[in-house]
Structures are given as C-alpha cells and as structure tokens.
Amino acid sequence: MKIIMLGAPGAGKGTQAKQIAEKYSIPHISTGDIFRANIRNNTELGKKAKEFMDQGLLVPDELTCDLVMDRIAEDDCKNGFVLDGFPRTIPQAEALDAALAKTGQKMEYAIDVDVADENIVNRMGGRRACLNCGATYHIVTIPTKQEGICDKCGNPVVLRDDDKPETVQKRLTVYHEQTQPLIEYYKKQGILKSVDGSQPMEKVFSDIVASLA
Ligand code: ADP
Ligand code: ADP
Ligand code: ZN
C-alpha cells in the first residue's frame, strides 16, 4: 500500500500516518523527522535545512527529492510506505511519479486531512514534540501522561521552534501557495481521498481506514 498524507501543517498528518504505518505494517516516512534528525546530528544537510525551516519556508526540492527516492528504494518499502510531509510541491510530486514509474509502480492513495486555518493555529500552539523519538502530543487534546515528558521514551517534550505563532502563519501561507495545488494533482490521477481532520483523532483514523478499503 503506497500512501501520501496531504494537509496543512498541523492538520494531523503525522498523528494519522503513525497509526496507518502500524496497522498496515509499512514504514512511516516523514521528511520533517528526517530533517530534524539531521539537525540534531549537525550534518551538512541539517545545517542547510534548518535555515529554511526556521523561517517557515520549504527546504529546496534539490535537497529533498533524492533523500526520499533513496529511502523508498530500501528493502522495507517493498510492500508500500506512508509518506508524511512529502511531496509538498508539484515538482516533488512529479519527481516521485517519475522515480516510481522506472520500476512500473505508482502511488495508490493521497489522503487529504482537511482542517480550516483557524483550527490549525490552536493546534500548533498546543503541539509538543519529543525531539528524541518524534512522538507528538497536544497539551489539551492529546496530553502526555506525565506533564512535559514523552510517554514513549521519557525525554522532555518541547514546543518546536517553527511552531511559534509567527512562523506558523508563514507556513500556512507557504502551504496554500505551494502544497495545496497537489490536491488537484492527485484528484486528476483519481487517487485523492479527503477526510475531515477536525474530528477527534480516532474518528479521523476510522474514516481514513474506510477510504482505503
Ligand atoms: P508539519 O508536520 O508541521 O507539517 P513537518 O515536520 O512535516 O511539519 O516539516 C517541518 C518543516 O520541514 C517544514 O516546514 C519544511 O521547512 C521542512 N520540510 C518537511 N518536508 C518537506 C518537503 N517535502 N519539502 C520541503 N520542505 C520540507
Ligand atoms: P502534522 O503532521 O500534519 O503537522 P500533527 O499530527 O503533528 O500534524 O498534529 C498537530 C497537532 O494537533 C499535534 O499537537 C497533535 O497532537 C494534534 N492533533 C492531531 N490530530 C488531532 C485531532 N484529530 N484532534 C485534535 N488534535 C489533534
Ligand atoms: Zn520520545
């Protein structure tokens, strides 16, 4: 099963992608997590990516596409994968289609997790992320069991630098300009599924599962 998660920053792509990955035993591939791991390890890629991420801008396609193509060529992706946060531009989507076409494959589902901009701003302000294991929580809707501590690995959870309100606004603008056109792109391919992402997490998930049937 080859799935793309579409949606604004904070729509719940990551939250849903992790559950999909578990249910269907396929890898969860998050470009945001890959960049953040590179930043943590102080790699060349991390240094370059951070400059863009801190401003709420997209990392250039040249730094992003090859990384994903290499990842989906790995052995554990043979039965599919769920892409979270990629593609984010039309050229990225075209690069993905072209890479898969070389081995006679194509994407099967693009799930748009739809949430209005007003809700996004609240969600991002309350998001807390574990920089160690990538788990995400929300101070109101999905709290950690112990305040400020990741349930999964016991490290502190923090407000991401790019989740501060001024950066969130910029990311939303970038989303509407550069990423939203992908909805039409995948609709034309006949693989778009839309779910109402403003519902509780469990309901969003069951709607997604129903749309994959
Ligand atoms: P969110 O889950 O809030 O949408 P991500 O973790 O997916 O955020 O991404 C964080 C940041 O990493 C983005 O704002 C962007 O700067 C960068 N990034 C992630 N994926 C991509 C991509 N496919 N293309 C360009 N930049 C990306
Ligand atoms: P994305 O990957 O699209 O940026 P996340 O999955 O990180 O989004 O979710 C953004 C924030 O909203 C997180 O704090 C998460 O815990 C919370 N969240 C996710 N899904 C829901 C939901 N259905 N209802 C309420 N809050 C949610
Ligand atoms: Zn953790």
PDB file of C-alpha atoms and ligand atoms in Angstrom:
ATOM      1  CA  MET A   1       0.000   0.000   0.000  1.00  0.00           C
ATOM      2  CA  LYS A   2       1.578   3.295  -1.109  1.00  0.00           C
ATOM      3  CA  ILE A   3       0.051   6.278   0.634  1.00  0.00           C
ATOM      4  CA  ILE A   4       0.679  10.037   0.694  1.00  0.00           C
ATOM      5  CA  MET A   5      -0.590  12.216   3.540  1.00  0.00           C
ATOM      6  CA  LEU A   6      -1.620  15.677   2.373  1.00  0.00           C
ATOM      7  CA  GLY A   7      -2.794  18.558   4.537  1.00  0.00           C
ATOM      8  CA  ALA A   8      -1.731  21.814   6.126  1.00  0.00           C
ATOM      9  CA  PRO A   9       0.985  21.928   8.767  1.00  0.00           C
ATOM     10  CA  GLY A  10      -0.674  20.746  11.974  1.00  0.00           C
ATOM     11  CA  ALA A  11      -3.624  19.040  10.248  1.00  0.00           C
ATOM     12  CA  GLY A  12      -2.733  15.737  11.887  1.00  0.00           C
ATOM     13  CA  LYS A  13      -0.775  14.047   9.096  1.00  0.00           C
ATOM     14  CA  GLY A  14       1.905  12.719  11.413  1.00  0.00           C
ATOM     15  CA  THR A  15      -0.551  11.528  14.061  1.00  0.00           C
ATOM     16  CA  GLN A  16      -2.518   9.571  11.443  1.00  0.00           C
ATOM     17  CA  ALA A  17       0.499   8.383   9.445  1.00  0.00           C
ATOM     18  CA  LYS A  18       1.958   6.645  12.504  1.00  0.00           C
ATOM     19  CA  GLN A  19      -1.270   4.712  13.052  1.00  0.00           C
ATOM     20  CA  ILE A  20      -1.561   3.797   9.378  1.00  0.00           C
ATOM     21  CA  ALA A  21       2.037   2.554   9.391  1.00  0.00           C
ATOM     22  CA  GLU A  22       1.305   0.355  12.376  1.00  0.00           C
ATOM     23  CA  LYS A  23      -1.999  -1.026  11.094  1.00  0.00           C
ATOM     24  CA  TYR A  24      -0.660  -1.941   7.651  1.00  0.00           C
ATOM     25  CA  SER A  25       2.921  -2.786   8.726  1.00  0.00           C
ATOM     26  CA  ILE A  26       4.531  -0.308   6.359  1.00  0.00           C
ATOM     27  CA  PRO A  27       7.244   2.277   7.112  1.00  0.00           C
ATOM     28  CA  HIS A  28       6.280   5.822   8.098  1.00  0.00           C
ATOM     29  CA  ILE A  29       8.499   8.231   6.189  1.00  0.00           C
ATOM     30  CA  SER A  30       8.411  11.813   7.457  1.00  0.00           C
ATOM     31  CA  THR A  31      10.671  14.301   5.708  1.00  0.00           C
ATOM     32  CA  GLY A  32      10.279  16.686   8.663  1.00  0.00           C
ATOM     33  CA  ASP A  33      11.560  13.952  11.030  1.00  0.00           C
ATOM     34  CA  ILE A  34      14.464  13.203   8.672  1.00  0.00           C
ATOM     35  CA  PHE A  35      15.454  16.877   8.558  1.00  0.00           C
ATOM     36  CA  ARG A  36      15.144  17.236  12.344  1.00  0.00           C
ATOM     37  CA  ALA A  37      17.336  14.142  12.861  1.00  0.00           C
ATOM     38  CA  ASN A  38      19.936  15.727  10.573  1.00  0.00           C
ATOM     39  CA  ILE A  39      19.766  18.980  12.529  1.00  0.00           C
ATOM     40  CA  ARG A  40      20.249  17.082  15.775  1.00  0.00           C
ATOM     41  CA  ASN A  41      23.276  15.273  14.360  1.00  0.00           C
ATOM     42  CA  ASN A  42      24.646  18.515  12.936  1.00  0.00           C
ATOM     43  CA  THR A  43      25.053  17.142   9.388  1.00  0.00           C
ATOM     44  CA  GLU A  44      25.624  19.333   6.320  1.00  0.00           C
ATOM     45  CA  LEU A  45      22.050  18.620   5.207  1.00  0.00           C
ATOM     46  CA  GLY A  46      20.785  19.545   8.668  1.00  0.00           C
ATOM     47  CA  LYS A  47      22.604  22.882   8.629  1.00  0.00           C
ATOM     48  CA  LYS A  48      21.184  23.785   5.218  1.00  0.00           C
ATOM     49  CA  ALA A  49      17.642  22.598   6.013  1.00  0.00           C
ATOM     50  CA  LYS A  50      17.490  24.467   9.321  1.00  0.00           C
ATOM     51  CA  GLU A  51      17.922  27.846   7.636  1.00  0.00           C
ATOM     52  CA  PHE A  52      14.718  27.303   5.683  1.00  0.00           C
ATOM     53  CA  MET A  53      12.742  25.517   8.391  1.00  0.00           C
ATOM     54  CA  ASP A  54      13.333  28.240  10.975  1.00  0.00           C
ATOM     55  CA  GLN A  55      11.815  30.771   8.601  1.00  0.00           C
ATOM     56  CA  GLY A  56       8.769  28.641   7.883  1.00  0.00           C
ATOM     57  CA  LEU A  57       9.940  28.100   4.308  1.00  0.00           C
ATOM     58  CA  LEU A  58      10.219  24.834   2.405  1.00  0.00           C
ATOM     59  CA  VAL A  59      13.597  23.183   2.089  1.00  0.00           C
ATOM     60  CA  PRO A  60      14.548  23.352  -1.640  1.00  0.00           C
ATOM     61  CA  ASP A  61      13.481  20.405  -3.810  1.00  0.00           C
ATOM     62  CA  GLU A  62      17.146  19.622  -4.662  1.00  0.00           C
ATOM     63  CA  LEU A  63      17.810  18.826  -1.002  1.00  0.00           C
ATOM     64  CA  THR A  64      14.594  16.896  -0.520  1.00  0.00           C
ATOM     65  CA  CYS A  65      13.791  14.693  -3.526  1.00  0.00           C
ATOM     66  CA  ASP A  66      16.860  12.411  -3.693  1.00  0.00           C
ATOM     67  CA  LEU A  67      16.617  11.739   0.001  1.00  0.00           C
ATOM     68  CA  VAL A  68      13.069  10.411  -0.357  1.00  0.00           C
ATOM     69  CA  MET A  69      13.819   8.439  -3.534  1.00  0.00           C
ATOM     70  CA  ASP A  70      16.707   6.684  -1.752  1.00  0.00           C
ATOM     71  CA  ARG A  71      14.521   5.915   1.240  1.00  0.00           C
ATOM     72  CA  ILE A  72      11.648   4.374  -0.759  1.00  0.00           C
ATOM     73  CA  ALA A  73      14.139   2.221  -2.675  1.00  0.00           C
ATOM     74  CA  GLU A  74      15.093   0.449   0.565  1.00  0.00           C
ATOM     75  CA  ASP A  75      14.016  -3.114   1.224  1.00  0.00           C
ATOM     76  CA  ASP A  76      11.414  -2.391   3.890  1.00  0.00           C
ATOM     77  CA  CYS A  77       9.414  -0.309   1.371  1.00  0.00           C
ATOM     78  CA  LYS A  78       8.713  -3.307  -0.890  1.00  0.00           C
ATOM     79  CA  ASN A  79       5.123  -3.668   0.363  1.00  0.00           C
ATOM     80  CA  GLY A  80       4.467   0.042   0.460  1.00  0.00           C
ATOM     81  CA  PHE A  81       5.011   3.062   2.700  1.00  0.00           C
ATOM     82  CA  VAL A  82       3.232   6.102   4.039  1.00  0.00           C
ATOM     83  CA  LEU A  83       4.768   9.442   3.082  1.00  0.00           C
ATOM     84  CA  ASP A  84       4.183  12.212   5.614  1.00  0.00           C
ATOM     85  CA  GLY A  85       5.136  15.716   4.523  1.00  0.00           C
ATOM     86  CA  PHE A  86       6.291  14.719   1.057  1.00  0.00           C
ATOM     87  CA  PRO A  87       5.550  15.742  -1.664  1.00  0.00           C
ATOM     88  CA  ARG A  88       4.989  19.387  -0.792  1.00  0.00           C
ATOM     89  CA  THR A  89       5.419  20.915  -4.250  1.00  0.00           C
ATOM     90  CA  ILE A  90       4.340  19.914  -7.767  1.00  0.00           C
ATOM     91  CA  PRO A  91       7.978  19.279  -8.850  1.00  0.00           C
ATOM     92  CA  GLN A  92       8.379  16.919  -5.849  1.00  0.00           C
ATOM     93  CA  ALA A  93       5.212  15.041  -6.876  1.00  0.00           C
ATOM     94  CA  GLU A  94       6.474  14.753 -10.443  1.00  0.00           C
ATOM     95  CA  ALA A  95       9.869  13.500  -9.255  1.00  0.00           C
ATOM     96  CA  LEU A  96       8.134  10.867  -7.131  1.00  0.00           C
ATOM     97  CA  ASP A  97       5.922   9.696 -10.005  1.00  0.00           C
ATOM     98  CA  ALA A  98       8.936   9.535 -12.330  1.00  0.00           C
ATOM     99  CA  ALA A  99      11.032   7.535  -9.847  1.00  0.00           C
ATOM    100  CA  LEU A 100       8.243   5.004  -9.267  1.00  0.00           C
ATOM    101  CA  ALA A 101       7.463   4.726 -12.983  1.00  0.00           C
ATOM    102  CA  LYS A 102      11.000   3.451 -13.628  1.00  0.00           C
ATOM    103  CA  THR A 103      10.053   0.234 -11.822  1.00  0.00           C
ATOM    104  CA  GLY A 104       6.474   0.169 -13.100  1.00  0.00           C
ATOM    105  CA  GLN A 105       4.970   1.425  -9.858  1.00  0.00           C
ATOM    106  CA  LYS A 106       2.699   4.295  -8.918  1.00  0.00           C
ATOM    107  CA  MET A 107       1.206   5.919  -5.847  1.00  0.00           C
ATOM    108  CA  GLU A 108      -2.112   4.402  -4.792  1.00  0.00           C
ATOM    109  CA  TYR A 109      -3.699   6.830  -2.313  1.00  0.00           C
ATOM    110  CA  ALA A 110      -3.320  10.513  -1.470  1.00  0.00           C
ATOM    111  CA  ILE A 111      -5.218  11.319   1.729  1.00  0.00           C
ATOM    112  CA  ASP A 112      -6.063  14.954   2.307  1.00  0.00           C
ATOM    113  CA  VAL A 113      -6.544  15.644   6.009  1.00  0.00           C
ATOM    114  CA  ASP A 114      -8.683  18.749   5.823  1.00  0.00           C
ATOM    115  CA  VAL A 115      -8.615  21.283   8.680  1.00  0.00           C
ATOM    116  CA  ALA A 116      -9.512  25.004   8.497  1.00  0.00           C
ATOM    117  CA  ASP A 117      -6.717  27.526   9.095  1.00  0.00           C
ATOM    118  CA  GLU A 118      -8.366  28.864  12.294  1.00  0.00           C
ATOM    119  CA  ASN A 119      -8.092  25.438  13.928  1.00  0.00           C
ATOM    120  CA  ILE A 120      -4.514  24.995  12.796  1.00  0.00           C
ATOM    121  CA  VAL A 121      -3.207  27.942  14.767  1.00  0.00           C
ATOM    122  CA  ASN A 122      -4.645  26.482  18.014  1.00  0.00           C
ATOM    123  CA  ARG A 123      -3.284  23.063  17.294  1.00  0.00           C
ATOM    124  CA  MET A 124       0.230  24.229  16.597  1.00  0.00           C
ATOM    125  CA  GLY A 125       0.419  26.354  19.739  1.00  0.00           C
ATOM    126  CA  GLY A 126      -0.501  23.287  21.787  1.00  0.00           C
ATOM    127  CA  ARG A 127       1.688  20.788  19.933  1.00  0.00           C
ATOM    128  CA  ARG A 128       4.522  19.324  21.944  1.00  0.00           C
ATOM    129  CA  ALA A 129       7.105  17.179  20.225  1.00  0.00           C
ATOM    130  CA  CYS A 130       9.692  14.767  21.539  1.00  0.00           C
ATOM    131  CA  LEU A 131      12.923  15.673  19.771  1.00  0.00           C
ATOM    132  CA  ASN A 132      14.333  12.279  20.696  1.00  0.00           C
ATOM    133  CA  CYS A 133      11.752   9.857  19.250  1.00  0.00           C
ATOM    134  CA  GLY A 134       9.495  12.128  17.175  1.00  0.00           C
ATOM    135  CA  ALA A 135       6.291  11.421  19.137  1.00  0.00           C
ATOM    136  CA  THR A 136       3.813  14.318  19.132  1.00  0.00           C
ATOM    137  CA  TYR A 137       1.271  15.356  21.711  1.00  0.00           C
ATOM    138  CA  HIS A 138      -1.128  18.215  22.297  1.00  0.00           C
ATOM    139  CA  ILE A 139      -1.402  19.931  25.668  1.00  0.00           C
ATOM    140  CA  VAL A 140      -5.210  19.809  25.556  1.00  0.00           C
ATOM    141  CA  THR A 141      -6.382  17.118  23.121  1.00  0.00           C
ATOM    142  CA  ILE A 142      -3.564  14.532  23.338  1.00  0.00           C
ATOM    143  CA  PRO A 143      -1.600  15.204  26.546  1.00  0.00           C
ATOM    144  CA  THR A 144       1.412  13.258  27.813  1.00  0.00           C
ATOM    145  CA  LYS A 145       0.703  11.070  30.861  1.00  0.00           C
ATOM    146  CA  GLN A 146       3.286  12.974  32.871  1.00  0.00           C
ATOM    147  CA  GLU A 147       3.491  16.684  32.138  1.00  0.00           C
ATOM    148  CA  GLY A 148       6.333  17.590  29.794  1.00  0.00           C
ATOM    149  CA  ILE A 149       7.666  14.021  29.479  1.00  0.00           C
ATOM    150  CA  CYS A 150       7.354  11.772  26.413  1.00  0.00           C
ATOM    151  CA  ASP A 151       5.200   8.667  27.126  1.00  0.00           C
ATOM    152  CA  LYS A 152       7.282   6.580  24.755  1.00  0.00           C
ATOM    153  CA  CYS A 153      10.879   7.374  25.686  1.00  0.00           C
ATOM    154  CA  GLY A 154      10.887   9.576  28.803  1.00  0.00           C
ATOM    155  CA  ASN A 155      12.656  12.552  27.206  1.00  0.00           C
ATOM    156  CA  PRO A 156      11.300  16.100  27.510  1.00  0.00           C
ATOM    157  CA  VAL A 157       8.664  17.282  25.024  1.00  0.00           C
ATOM    158  CA  VAL A 158       9.020  20.815  23.646  1.00  0.00           C
ATOM    159  CA  LEU A 159       7.320  23.436  21.510  1.00  0.00           C
ATOM    160  CA  ARG A 160       9.139  23.225  18.168  1.00  0.00           C
ATOM    161  CA  ASP A 161      10.893  26.462  17.116  1.00  0.00           C
ATOM    162  CA  ASP A 162       8.814  26.533  13.937  1.00  0.00           C
ATOM    163  CA  ASP A 163       5.542  26.108  15.886  1.00  0.00           C
ATOM    164  CA  LYS A 164       5.744  29.623  17.303  1.00  0.00           C
ATOM    165  CA  PRO A 165       2.741  31.690  16.064  1.00  0.00           C
ATOM    166  CA  GLU A 166       4.615  33.979  13.635  1.00  0.00           C
ATOM    167  CA  THR A 167       6.271  31.022  11.889  1.00  0.00           C
ATOM    168  CA  VAL A 168       3.001  29.062  11.785  1.00  0.00           C
ATOM    169  CA  GLN A 169       1.360  31.896   9.858  1.00  0.00           C
ATOM    170  CA  LYS A 170       4.189  31.869   7.321  1.00  0.00           C
ATOM    171  CA  ARG A 171       3.970  28.075   6.975  1.00  0.00           C
ATOM    172  CA  LEU A 172       0.241  28.308   6.287  1.00  0.00           C
ATOM    173  CA  THR A 173       0.833  30.850   3.527  1.00  0.00           C
ATOM    174  CA  VAL A 174       3.523  28.618   2.030  1.00  0.00           C
ATOM    175  CA  TYR A 175       1.133  25.659   2.272  1.00  0.00           C
ATOM    176  CA  HIS A 176      -1.620  27.438   0.339  1.00  0.00           C
ATOM    177  CA  GLU A 177       0.786  28.640  -2.349  1.00  0.00           C
ATOM    178  CA  GLN A 178       2.994  25.608  -2.891  1.00  0.00           C
ATOM    179  CA  THR A 179       1.378  22.493  -1.422  1.00  0.00           C
ATOM    180  CA  GLN A 180      -2.373  22.875  -1.813  1.00  0.00           C
ATOM    181  CA  PRO A 181      -2.162  22.534  -5.641  1.00  0.00           C
ATOM    182  CA  LEU A 182      -1.260  18.877  -5.019  1.00  0.00           C
ATOM    183  CA  ILE A 183      -4.880  18.199  -4.076  1.00  0.00           C
ATOM    184  CA  GLU A 184      -5.896  18.902  -7.671  1.00  0.00           C
ATOM    185  CA  TYR A 185      -2.855  16.984  -8.964  1.00  0.00           C
ATOM    186  CA  TYR A 186      -3.910  13.778  -7.191  1.00  0.00           C
ATOM    187  CA  LYS A 187      -7.602  14.326  -7.904  1.00  0.00           C
ATOM    188  CA  LYS A 188      -6.705  14.261 -11.600  1.00  0.00           C
ATOM    189  CA  GLN A 189      -4.867  10.985 -11.040  1.00  0.00           C
ATOM    190  CA  GLY A 190      -8.027   9.608  -9.410  1.00  0.00           C
ATOM    191  CA  ILE A 191      -6.317   8.672  -6.124  1.00  0.00           C
ATOM    192  CA  LEU A 192      -7.420  11.525  -3.849  1.00  0.00           C
ATOM    193  CA  LYS A 193      -9.337  10.724  -0.639  1.00  0.00           C
ATOM    194  CA  SER A 194     -10.479  13.583   1.610  1.00  0.00           C
ATOM    195  CA  VAL A 195     -11.211  13.253   5.312  1.00  0.00           C
ATOM    196  CA  ASP A 196     -12.488  15.821   7.798  1.00  0.00           C
ATOM    197  CA  GLY A 197      -9.439  16.312  10.008  1.00  0.00           C
ATOM    198  CA  SER A 198     -11.249  18.476  12.551  1.00  0.00           C
ATOM    199  CA  GLN A 199     -12.900  15.405  14.104  1.00  0.00           C
ATOM    200  CA  PRO A 200     -11.403  13.549  17.068  1.00  0.00           C
ATOM    201  CA  MET A 201      -8.260  11.611  16.215  1.00  0.00           C
ATOM    202  CA  GLU A 202      -9.951   8.160  16.380  1.00  0.00           C
ATOM    203  CA  LYS A 203     -12.747   9.213  14.014  1.00  0.00           C
ATOM    204  CA  VAL A 204     -10.281  10.691  11.528  1.00  0.00           C
ATOM    205  CA  PHE A 205      -8.437   7.378  11.604  1.00  0.00           C
ATOM    206  CA  SER A 206     -11.528   5.232  11.033  1.00  0.00           C
ATOM    207  CA  ASP A 207     -12.552   7.487   8.122  1.00  0.00           C
ATOM    208  CA  ILE A 208      -9.102   7.017   6.602  1.00  0.00           C
ATOM    209  CA  VAL A 209      -9.230   3.243   7.009  1.00  0.00           C
ATOM    210  CA  ALA A 210     -12.688   3.191   5.372  1.00  0.00           C
ATOM    211  CA  SER A 211     -11.381   5.230   2.431  1.00  0.00           C
ATOM    212  CA  LEU A 212      -8.518   2.751   1.869  1.00  0.00           C
ATOM    213  CA  ALA A 213     -10.874  -0.204   1.503  1.00  0.00           C
TER     214      ALA A 213
HETATM  215  P1  ADP B   1       4.378  19.685   9.874  1.00  0.00           P
HETATM  216  O1  ADP B   1       4.185  18.263  10.346  1.00  0.00           O
HETATM  217  O2  ADP B   1       4.023  20.665  10.918  1.00  0.00           O
HETATM  218  O3  ADP B   1       3.716  19.967   8.569  1.00  0.00           O
HETATM  219  P2  ADP B   1       6.979  18.812   9.080  1.00  0.00           P
HETATM  220  O4  ADP B   1       7.617  18.134  10.213  1.00  0.00           O
HETATM  221  O5  ADP B   1       6.335  17.959   8.045  1.00  0.00           O
HETATM  222  O6  ADP B   1       5.924  19.862   9.655  1.00  0.00           O
HETATM  223  O7  ADP B   1       8.001  19.779   8.363  1.00  0.00           O
HETATM  224  C1  ADP B   1       8.721  20.744   9.074  1.00  0.00           C
HETATM  225  C2  ADP B   1       9.485  21.605   8.087  1.00  0.00           C
HETATM  226  O8  ADP B   1      10.424  20.779   7.371  1.00  0.00           O
HETATM  227  C3  ADP B   1       8.655  22.278   7.006  1.00  0.00           C
HETATM  228  O9  ADP B   1       8.076  23.489   7.440  1.00  0.00           O
HETATM  229  C4  ADP B   1       9.705  22.483   5.917  1.00  0.00           C
HETATM  230  O10 ADP B   1      10.551  23.565   6.228  1.00  0.00           O
HETATM  231  C5  ADP B   1      10.536  21.218   6.021  1.00  0.00           C
HETATM  232  N1  ADP B   1      10.031  20.143   5.131  1.00  0.00           N
HETATM  233  C6  ADP B   1       9.480  18.969   5.502  1.00  0.00           C
HETATM  234  N2  ADP B   1       9.130  18.241   4.424  1.00  0.00           N
HETATM  235  C7  ADP B   1       9.464  18.986   3.324  1.00  0.00           C
HETATM  236  C8  ADP B   1       9.339  18.805   1.918  1.00  0.00           C
HETATM  237  N3  ADP B   1       8.785  17.695   1.386  1.00  0.00           N
HETATM  238  N4  ADP B   1       9.807  19.798   1.122  1.00  0.00           N
HETATM  239  C9  ADP B   1      10.361  20.894   1.623  1.00  0.00           C
HETATM  240  N5  ADP B   1      10.488  21.150   2.921  1.00  0.00           N
HETATM  241  C10 ADP B   1      10.047  20.201   3.786  1.00  0.00           C
HETATM  242  P1  ADP B   2       1.042  17.423  11.088  1.00  0.00           P
HETATM  243  O1  ADP B   2       1.910  16.209  10.998  1.00  0.00           O
HETATM  244  O2  ADP B   2       0.024  17.483   9.992  1.00  0.00           O
HETATM  245  O3  ADP B   2       1.825  18.684  11.191  1.00  0.00           O
HETATM  246  P2  ADP B   2       0.408  16.507  13.800  1.00  0.00           P
HETATM  247  O4  ADP B   2      -0.003  15.093  13.596  1.00  0.00           O
HETATM  248  O5  ADP B   2       1.731  16.779  14.398  1.00  0.00           O
HETATM  249  O6  ADP B   2       0.188  17.336  12.428  1.00  0.00           O
HETATM  250  O7  ADP B   2      -0.739  17.207  14.690  1.00  0.00           O
HETATM  251  C1  ADP B   2      -0.665  18.598  15.042  1.00  0.00           C
HETATM  252  C2  ADP B   2      -1.113  18.789  16.491  1.00  0.00           C
HETATM  253  O8  ADP B   2      -2.507  18.513  16.622  1.00  0.00           O
HETATM  254  C3  ADP B   2      -0.417  17.854  17.489  1.00  0.00           C
HETATM  255  O9  ADP B   2      -0.263  18.536  18.691  1.00  0.00           O
HETATM  256  C4  ADP B   2      -1.400  16.688  17.623  1.00  0.00           C
HETATM  257  O10 ADP B   2      -1.256  16.049  18.886  1.00  0.00           O
HETATM  258  C5  ADP B   2      -2.752  17.393  17.487  1.00  0.00           C
HETATM  259  N1  ADP B   2      -3.789  16.588  16.812  1.00  0.00           N
HETATM  260  C6  ADP B   2      -3.624  15.701  15.798  1.00  0.00           C
HETATM  261  N2  ADP B   2      -4.808  15.180  15.399  1.00  0.00           N
HETATM  262  C7  ADP B   2      -5.752  15.766  16.168  1.00  0.00           C
HETATM  263  C8  ADP B   2      -7.190  15.673  16.222  1.00  0.00           C
HETATM  264  N3  ADP B   2      -7.878  14.879  15.391  1.00  0.00           N
HETATM  265  N4  ADP B   2      -7.835  16.437  17.123  1.00  0.00           N
HETATM  266  C9  ADP B   2      -7.158  17.274  17.951  1.00  0.00           C
HETATM  267  N5  ADP B   2      -5.814  17.412  17.947  1.00  0.00           N
HETATM  268  C10 ADP B   2      -5.105  16.679  17.069  1.00  0.00           C
HETATM  269 ZN    ZN B   3      10.025  10.379  22.890  1.00  0.00          ZN
END
